[in-house]
Amino acid sequence: MNKVFYFSATGNSLFVAKRIAAELPGEAESILNYDGEKVEAERIVIVSPVHAFGLPVITAEFLKKLDTEAPVWIVLTYGGAPMGADRAAYDDARSFGLDVRAVFTLRMVNNYTVFVPVPRGAGKGALKKAPARIARITRKIKENAAFEPKAKKGGRRFSEEVRESTKGNAKHYSVTEACVGCGKCARICPAGNITVKDGRPEFGEKCTGCLACYHRCPQKAIRYGKFKFKYRYFCPLVDQQELE
Ligand SMILES: Cc1cc2nc3c(=O)[nH]c(=O)nc-3n(C[C@H](O)[C@H](O)[C@H](O)COP(=O)(O)O)c2cc1C
């Protein structure tokens, strides 16, 4: 049996994980459901976004606690500039004791739209090309491809300093009048960092910067800093409810 774990804030990695699971074939599961039990599988595939040229905090913490002897392949979705994230993820996974065989990168749509002015519709080409790219990656995983990604400039290894630095993200969030207190942000935050008090979300000190709340607020009421780039994104190839 093949197992595909995914972390996804805005659906890109979910889409990729579901496709890989269908083609391998295997079983897809959110890393947020992982309970620390030993995983017995023929192969493990982990699909995750790139965050700041490396692994997201949530993915790195999952890899640290993943208990398995199975060979592991990592597939990183990115928005435009993964830099050396593949090599950094490879080295991180090895240092966490995993038998990682290869890391692939796959261009999707950039969801880092709070500092970067991503125009609506940008990245549609990447979504069109994604199925063929996913099929190529899946074939390589089926063939048990093993390679060490080339060292490139700009890869970011996970460290406790990285974990600490994201905690301060919460101070950037604010909520506009459009908020109706539905509590969706609190339900979907993968870090459990949001609580609703008096009908308004409050952001704690555990933010990992994934932007799930920002992009998936049904009222577009969550703001991040003073930035004027207000475009929200969710991968049109999957249903948001699958991440709830
Ligand atoms: C905090 C943050 C940092 C990001 N850093 C990068 C990056 O360094 N390089 C890149 O190409 N994309 C970057 N992205 C874009 C995501 O990797 C990309 O949109 C990904 O496919 C999102 O996957 P998801 O929809 O499964 O969450 C970043 C996104 C976020 C939220």
mmCIF file of C-alpha atoms and ligand atoms in Angstrom:
data_model
loop_
_atom_site.group_PDB
_atom_site.id
_atom_site.type_symbol
_atom_site.label_atom_id
_atom_site.label_comp_id
_atom_site.label_asym_id
_atom_site.label_seq_id
_atom_site.Cartn_x
_atom_site.Cartn_y
_atom_site.Cartn_z
ATOM 1 C CA MET A 1 0.000 0.000 0.000
ATOM 2 C CA ASN A 2 1.199 3.519 -0.839
ATOM 3 C CA LYS A 3 0.402 6.400 1.462
ATOM 4 C CA VAL A 4 0.178 10.043 0.363
ATOM 5 C CA PHE A 5 0.237 12.675 3.108
ATOM 6 C CA TYR A 6 -0.512 16.305 2.290
ATOM 7 C CA PHE A 7 -0.495 19.733 3.837
ATOM 8 C CA SER A 8 -2.430 22.371 1.943
ATOM 9 C CA ALA A 9 -3.661 25.843 2.875
ATOM 10 C CA THR A 10 -5.265 26.808 -0.440
ATOM 11 C CA GLY A 11 -5.837 23.530 -2.271
ATOM 12 C CA ASN A 12 -2.829 23.303 -4.629
ATOM 13 C CA SER A 13 -1.081 20.565 -2.683
ATOM 14 C CA LEU A 14 -4.401 18.836 -2.009
ATOM 15 C CA PHE A 15 -5.046 18.621 -5.770
ATOM 16 C CA VAL A 16 -1.573 17.228 -6.406
ATOM 17 C CA ALA A 17 -1.854 14.714 -3.555
ATOM 18 C CA LYS A 18 -5.216 13.430 -4.765
ATOM 19 C CA ARG A 19 -3.893 12.979 -8.297
ATOM 20 C CA ILE A 20 -0.792 11.144 -7.123
ATOM 21 C CA ALA A 21 -2.931 8.934 -4.865
ATOM 22 C CA ALA A 22 -5.230 8.103 -7.792
ATOM 23 C CA GLU A 23 -2.337 7.280 -10.127
ATOM 24 C CA LEU A 24 0.036 5.365 -7.827
ATOM 25 C CA PRO A 25 -2.481 4.167 -6.499
ATOM 26 C CA GLY A 26 -2.517 4.966 -2.792
ATOM 27 C CA GLU A 27 -4.421 6.476 0.059
ATOM 28 C CA ALA A 28 -4.358 10.269 0.613
ATOM 29 C CA GLU A 29 -4.542 11.751 4.088
ATOM 30 C CA SER A 30 -3.980 15.149 5.668
ATOM 31 C CA ILE A 31 -0.866 15.404 7.808
ATOM 32 C CA LEU A 32 -3.076 17.181 10.336
ATOM 33 C CA ASN A 33 -4.736 13.812 11.097
ATOM 34 C CA TYR A 34 -1.466 12.016 11.807
ATOM 35 C CA ASP A 35 -1.514 10.626 15.341
ATOM 36 C CA GLY A 36 2.134 9.572 15.640
ATOM 37 C CA GLU A 37 1.491 5.854 15.008
ATOM 38 C CA LYS A 38 4.039 3.886 13.016
ATOM 39 C CA VAL A 39 3.157 3.992 9.308
ATOM 40 C CA GLU A 40 3.622 0.731 7.398
ATOM 41 C CA ALA A 41 3.578 1.365 3.650
ATOM 42 C CA GLU A 42 5.348 0.371 0.455
ATOM 43 C CA ARG A 43 6.025 4.044 -0.279
ATOM 44 C CA ILE A 44 5.204 7.323 1.444
ATOM 45 C CA VAL A 45 4.690 10.481 -0.596
ATOM 46 C CA ILE A 46 4.456 13.859 1.146
ATOM 47 C CA VAL A 47 2.942 16.772 -0.758
ATOM 48 C CA SER A 48 3.424 20.258 0.661
ATOM 49 C CA PRO A 49 3.786 23.876 -0.409
ATOM 50 C CA VAL A 50 7.143 25.675 -0.369
ATOM 51 C CA HIS A 51 7.193 28.358 2.321
ATOM 52 C CA ALA A 52 10.023 30.903 2.200
ATOM 53 C CA PHE A 53 12.327 28.655 0.113
ATOM 54 C CA GLY A 54 11.918 25.689 2.433
ATOM 55 C CA LEU A 55 9.446 23.489 4.263
ATOM 56 C CA PRO A 56 6.438 25.063 5.996
ATOM 57 C CA VAL A 57 6.594 24.806 9.795
ATOM 58 C CA ILE A 58 3.591 22.447 9.805
ATOM 59 C CA THR A 59 5.228 20.072 7.296
ATOM 60 C CA ALA A 60 8.610 20.114 9.046
ATOM 61 C CA GLU A 61 6.988 19.327 12.381
ATOM 62 C CA PHE A 62 5.075 16.446 10.797
ATOM 63 C CA LEU A 63 8.253 15.034 9.216
ATOM 64 C CA LYS A 64 9.997 15.222 12.582
ATOM 65 C CA LYS A 65 7.408 13.028 14.229
ATOM 66 C CA LEU A 66 6.662 10.715 11.273
ATOM 67 C CA ASP A 67 7.442 7.193 12.460
ATOM 68 C CA THR A 68 8.175 4.921 9.510
ATOM 69 C CA GLU A 69 10.778 2.757 7.841
ATOM 70 C CA ALA A 70 9.166 3.153 4.424
ATOM 71 C CA PRO A 71 10.949 5.055 1.643
ATOM 72 C CA VAL A 72 9.759 8.650 1.332
ATOM 73 C CA TRP A 73 9.297 10.957 -1.678
ATOM 74 C CA ILE A 74 8.517 14.645 -1.220
ATOM 75 C CA VAL A 75 6.624 16.758 -3.764
ATOM 76 C CA LEU A 76 6.769 20.525 -3.187
ATOM 77 C CA THR A 77 4.242 22.798 -4.887
ATOM 78 C CA TYR A 78 5.424 26.366 -5.391
ATOM 79 C CA GLY A 79 4.319 29.691 -6.812
ATOM 80 C CA GLY A 80 7.259 30.899 -8.866
ATOM 81 C CA ALA A 81 10.595 30.706 -7.058
ATOM 82 C CA PRO A 82 11.333 27.558 -5.068
ATOM 83 C CA MET A 83 15.097 28.322 -5.127
ATOM 84 C CA GLY A 84 16.848 25.520 -3.231
ATOM 85 C CA ALA A 85 13.749 24.357 -1.310
ATOM 86 C CA ASP A 86 14.033 20.830 -2.755
ATOM 87 C CA ARG A 87 17.543 20.312 -1.460
ATOM 88 C CA ALA A 88 16.702 21.945 1.896
ATOM 89 C CA ALA A 89 13.683 19.645 2.306
ATOM 90 C CA TYR A 90 15.790 16.627 1.341
ATOM 91 C CA ASP A 91 18.439 17.506 3.935
ATOM 92 C CA ASP A 92 15.782 18.258 6.565
ATOM 93 C CA ALA A 93 13.982 14.942 6.000
ATOM 94 C CA ARG A 94 17.296 13.042 6.213
ATOM 95 C CA SER A 95 18.207 14.850 9.418
ATOM 96 C CA PHE A 96 14.841 13.809 10.892
ATOM 97 C CA GLY A 97 15.823 10.175 10.230
ATOM 98 C CA LEU A 98 13.624 9.533 7.181
ATOM 99 C CA ASP A 99 14.698 7.396 4.230
ATOM 100 C CA VAL A 100 13.953 10.140 1.696
ATOM 101 C CA ARG A 101 14.663 9.058 -1.878
ATOM 102 C CA ALA A 102 13.963 12.228 -3.899
ATOM 103 C CA VAL A 103 12.254 15.623 -3.807
ATOM 104 C CA PHE A 104 10.267 16.991 -6.759
ATOM 105 C CA THR A 105 9.054 20.561 -7.284
ATOM 106 C CA LEU A 106 5.854 21.374 -9.130
ATOM 107 C CA ARG A 107 4.722 24.837 -10.181
ATOM 108 C CA MET A 108 1.175 25.757 -9.227
ATOM 109 C CA VAL A 109 -0.381 29.180 -8.470
ATOM 110 C CA ASN A 110 1.281 31.566 -6.040
ATOM 111 C CA ASN A 111 -0.822 32.020 -2.897
ATOM 112 C CA TYR A 112 1.676 34.370 -1.283
ATOM 113 C CA THR A 113 -0.372 37.347 -2.343
ATOM 114 C CA VAL A 114 0.010 39.557 0.701
ATOM 115 C CA PHE A 115 3.322 41.128 -0.271
ATOM 116 C CA VAL A 116 3.437 40.164 -3.926
ATOM 117 C CA PRO A 117 0.914 41.651 -6.376
ATOM 118 C CA VAL A 118 -0.291 38.480 -8.050
ATOM 119 C CA PRO A 119 -2.876 39.372 -10.700
ATOM 120 C CA ARG A 120 -6.156 37.501 -10.722
ATOM 121 C CA GLY A 121 -5.892 34.613 -13.166
ATOM 122 C CA ALA A 122 -2.090 34.433 -13.010
ATOM 123 C CA GLY A 123 -0.799 30.902 -12.925
ATOM 124 C CA LYS A 124 -3.665 29.417 -14.943
ATOM 125 C CA GLY A 125 -1.040 27.996 -17.302
ATOM 126 C CA ALA A 126 0.554 26.166 -14.390
ATOM 127 C CA LEU A 127 -2.792 24.600 -13.491
ATOM 128 C CA LYS A 128 -3.248 23.427 -17.095
ATOM 129 C CA LYS A 129 0.196 21.856 -17.162
ATOM 130 C CA ALA A 130 -0.084 20.345 -13.682
ATOM 131 C CA PRO A 131 -1.784 17.015 -14.604
ATOM 132 C CA ALA A 132 0.972 16.074 -17.110
ATOM 133 C CA ARG A 133 3.672 17.125 -14.649
ATOM 134 C CA ILE A 134 2.031 15.155 -11.846
ATOM 135 C CA ALA A 135 1.838 12.076 -14.096
ATOM 136 C CA ARG A 136 5.596 12.365 -14.813
ATOM 137 C CA ILE A 137 6.426 12.671 -11.116
ATOM 138 C CA THR A 138 4.153 9.752 -10.220
ATOM 139 C CA ARG A 139 5.839 7.574 -12.841
ATOM 140 C CA LYS A 140 9.221 8.349 -11.304
ATOM 141 C CA ILE A 141 7.965 7.519 -7.827
ATOM 142 C CA LYS A 142 6.560 4.224 -9.139
ATOM 143 C CA GLU A 143 10.005 3.469 -10.565
ATOM 144 C CA ASN A 144 11.449 4.182 -7.088
ATOM 145 C CA ALA A 145 13.589 7.034 -8.462
ATOM 146 C CA ALA A 146 16.332 8.060 -6.053
ATOM 147 C CA PHE A 147 18.422 11.228 -6.410
ATOM 148 C CA GLU A 148 19.818 13.968 -4.247
ATOM 149 C CA PRO A 149 18.555 17.379 -5.449
ATOM 150 C CA LYS A 150 21.339 19.694 -6.608
ATOM 151 C CA ALA A 151 22.495 22.295 -4.106
ATOM 152 C CA LYS A 152 21.181 25.668 -5.296
ATOM 153 C CA LYS A 153 21.201 29.179 -3.887
ATOM 154 C CA GLY A 154 18.560 30.195 -1.418
ATOM 155 C CA GLY A 155 17.282 26.967 0.119
ATOM 156 C CA ARG A 156 16.164 27.384 3.715
ATOM 157 C CA ARG A 157 16.679 24.593 6.222
ATOM 158 C CA PHE A 158 14.130 24.223 9.005
ATOM 159 C CA SER A 159 15.296 25.237 12.456
ATOM 160 C CA GLU A 160 13.900 26.274 15.795
ATOM 161 C CA GLU A 161 14.686 29.887 14.780
ATOM 162 C CA VAL A 162 12.369 29.495 11.781
ATOM 163 C CA ARG A 163 9.653 28.170 14.077
ATOM 164 C CA GLU A 164 10.137 31.097 16.456
ATOM 165 C CA SER A 165 10.148 33.688 13.666
ATOM 166 C CA THR A 166 6.692 32.725 12.350
ATOM 167 C CA LYS A 167 5.074 33.057 15.782
ATOM 168 C CA GLY A 168 5.082 36.841 15.473
ATOM 169 C CA ASN A 169 3.030 36.712 12.246
ATOM 170 C CA ALA A 170 -0.191 36.986 14.215
ATOM 171 C CA LYS A 171 0.345 40.687 14.835
ATOM 172 C CA HIS A 172 -0.099 41.405 11.117
ATOM 173 C CA TYR A 173 -3.691 40.146 10.999
ATOM 174 C CA SER A 174 -6.739 42.336 11.407
ATOM 175 C CA VAL A 175 -10.409 41.892 10.657
ATOM 176 C CA THR A 176 -12.687 44.314 8.823
ATOM 177 C CA GLU A 177 -16.342 45.177 9.411
ATOM 178 C CA ALA A 178 -17.275 42.479 6.899
ATOM 179 C CA CYS A 179 -16.604 39.746 9.519
ATOM 180 C CA VAL A 180 -19.808 37.946 10.533
ATOM 181 C CA GLY A 181 -18.183 35.851 13.277
ATOM 182 C CA CYS A 182 -18.803 32.557 11.456
ATOM 183 C CA GLY A 183 -15.709 30.963 13.047
ATOM 184 C CA LYS A 184 -14.484 29.291 9.863
ATOM 185 C CA CYS A 185 -10.988 30.772 10.335
ATOM 186 C CA ALA A 186 -10.755 29.166 13.779
ATOM 187 C CA ARG A 187 -11.935 25.804 12.430
ATOM 188 C CA ILE A 188 -9.506 25.663 9.517
ATOM 189 C CA CYS A 189 -6.341 27.134 11.068
ATOM 190 C CA PRO A 190 -3.905 24.194 10.949
ATOM 191 C CA ALA A 191 -1.972 25.586 13.904
ATOM 192 C CA GLY A 192 -5.052 25.991 16.123
ATOM 193 C CA ASN A 193 -4.043 29.642 16.480
ATOM 194 C CA ILE A 194 -7.423 31.362 16.150
ATOM 195 C CA THR A 195 -10.195 31.649 18.718
ATOM 196 C CA VAL A 196 -13.462 33.518 18.296
ATOM 197 C CA LYS A 197 -14.298 35.901 21.136
ATOM 198 C CA ASP A 198 -17.403 38.081 21.108
ATOM 199 C CA GLY A 199 -17.990 37.180 17.479
ATOM 200 C CA ARG A 200 -14.481 38.244 16.323
ATOM 201 C CA PRO A 201 -11.390 36.143 15.647
ATOM 202 C CA GLU A 202 -8.359 36.576 17.865
ATOM 203 C CA PHE A 203 -4.937 35.509 16.638
ATOM 204 C CA GLY A 204 -2.567 33.837 19.106
ATOM 205 C CA GLU A 205 1.158 33.153 19.094
ATOM 206 C CA LYS A 206 1.224 29.900 17.098
ATOM 207 C CA CYS A 207 0.756 31.269 13.543
ATOM 208 C CA THR A 208 2.858 29.503 10.922
ATOM 209 C CA GLY A 209 2.004 31.955 8.117
ATOM 210 C CA CYS A 210 0.176 29.544 5.784
ATOM 211 C CA LEU A 211 -2.543 32.143 4.956
ATOM 212 C CA ALA A 212 -5.408 29.603 5.058
ATOM 213 C CA CYS A 213 -7.531 32.051 7.102
ATOM 214 C CA TYR A 214 -6.739 34.996 4.828
ATOM 215 C CA HIS A 215 -7.589 33.188 1.600
ATOM 216 C CA ARG A 216 -10.549 31.132 2.785
ATOM 217 C CA CYS A 217 -12.531 33.684 4.812
ATOM 218 C CA PRO A 218 -15.968 33.636 3.094
ATOM 219 C CA GLN A 219 -16.323 37.386 3.722
ATOM 220 C CA LYS A 220 -12.749 38.325 2.677
ATOM 221 C CA ALA A 221 -12.711 40.085 6.052
ATOM 222 C CA ILE A 222 -9.222 39.067 7.162
ATOM 223 C CA ARG A 223 -6.432 41.488 6.305
ATOM 224 C CA TYR A 224 -2.707 41.013 6.562
ATOM 225 C CA GLY A 225 -0.718 44.135 7.376
ATOM 226 C CA LYS A 226 -1.427 47.276 5.389
ATOM 227 C CA PHE A 227 -0.793 45.717 2.032
ATOM 228 C CA LYS A 228 -3.079 46.610 -0.812
ATOM 229 C CA PHE A 229 -2.868 43.281 -2.612
ATOM 230 C CA LYS A 230 -6.247 41.883 -1.730
ATOM 231 C CA TYR A 231 -6.615 39.031 -4.197
ATOM 232 C CA ARG A 232 -7.689 35.790 -2.526
ATOM 233 C CA TYR A 233 -6.931 32.375 -3.989
ATOM 234 C CA PHE A 234 -8.198 28.829 -3.687
ATOM 235 C CA CYS A 235 -7.250 26.121 -6.190
ATOM 236 C CA PRO A 236 -10.206 25.845 -8.587
ATOM 237 C CA LEU A 237 -9.519 22.137 -9.202
ATOM 238 C CA VAL A 238 -10.628 21.006 -5.732
ATOM 239 C CA ASP A 239 -13.492 21.661 -3.365
ATOM 240 C CA GLN A 240 -12.664 23.797 -0.311
ATOM 241 C CA GLN A 241 -14.798 21.551 1.855
ATOM 242 C CA GLU A 242 -12.281 18.760 1.388
ATOM 243 C CA LEU A 243 -9.921 20.696 3.642
ATOM 244 C CA GLU A 244 -12.489 21.197 6.415
HETATM 245 C C1 LIG B 1 4.190 31.953 3.703
HETATM 246 C C2 LIG B 1 4.347 31.537 2.271
HETATM 247 C C3 LIG B 1 5.603 31.486 1.699
HETATM 248 C C4 LIG B 1 5.766 31.081 0.368
HETATM 249 N N1 LIG B 1 7.031 31.009 -0.142
HETATM 250 C C5 LIG B 1 7.217 30.629 -1.432
HETATM 251 C C6 LIG B 1 8.540 30.538 -1.968
HETATM 252 O O1 LIG B 1 9.545 30.740 -1.288
HETATM 253 N N2 LIG B 1 8.668 30.208 -3.276
HETATM 254 C C7 LIG B 1 7.583 29.952 -4.084
HETATM 255 O O2 LIG B 1 7.767 29.681 -5.270
HETATM 256 N N3 LIG B 1 6.317 29.982 -3.586
HETATM 257 C C8 LIG B 1 6.112 30.317 -2.280
HETATM 258 N N4 LIG B 1 4.832 30.356 -1.764
HETATM 259 C C9 LIG B 1 3.693 29.961 -2.624
HETATM 260 C C10 LIG B 1 3.231 28.531 -2.354
HETATM 261 O O3 LIG B 1 4.328 27.657 -2.220
HETATM 262 C C11 LIG B 1 2.331 27.984 -3.470
HETATM 263 O O4 LIG B 1 1.340 28.869 -3.838
HETATM 264 C C12 LIG B 1 1.748 26.631 -3.058
HETATM 265 O O5 LIG B 1 1.368 25.906 -4.206
HETATM 266 C C13 LIG B 1 0.551 26.752 -2.129
HETATM 267 O O6 LIG B 1 0.093 25.450 -1.824
HETATM 268 P P1 LIG B 1 -1.294 25.163 -1.078
HETATM 269 O O7 LIG B 1 -2.397 25.760 -1.934
HETATM 270 O O8 LIG B 1 -1.386 23.681 -1.045
HETATM 271 O O9 LIG B 1 -1.225 25.797 0.270
HETATM 272 C C14 LIG B 1 4.635 30.739 -0.428
HETATM 273 C C15 LIG B 1 3.361 30.785 0.161
HETATM 274 C C16 LIG B 1 3.204 31.191 1.488
HETATM 275 C C17 LIG B 1 1.819 31.227 2.078
#
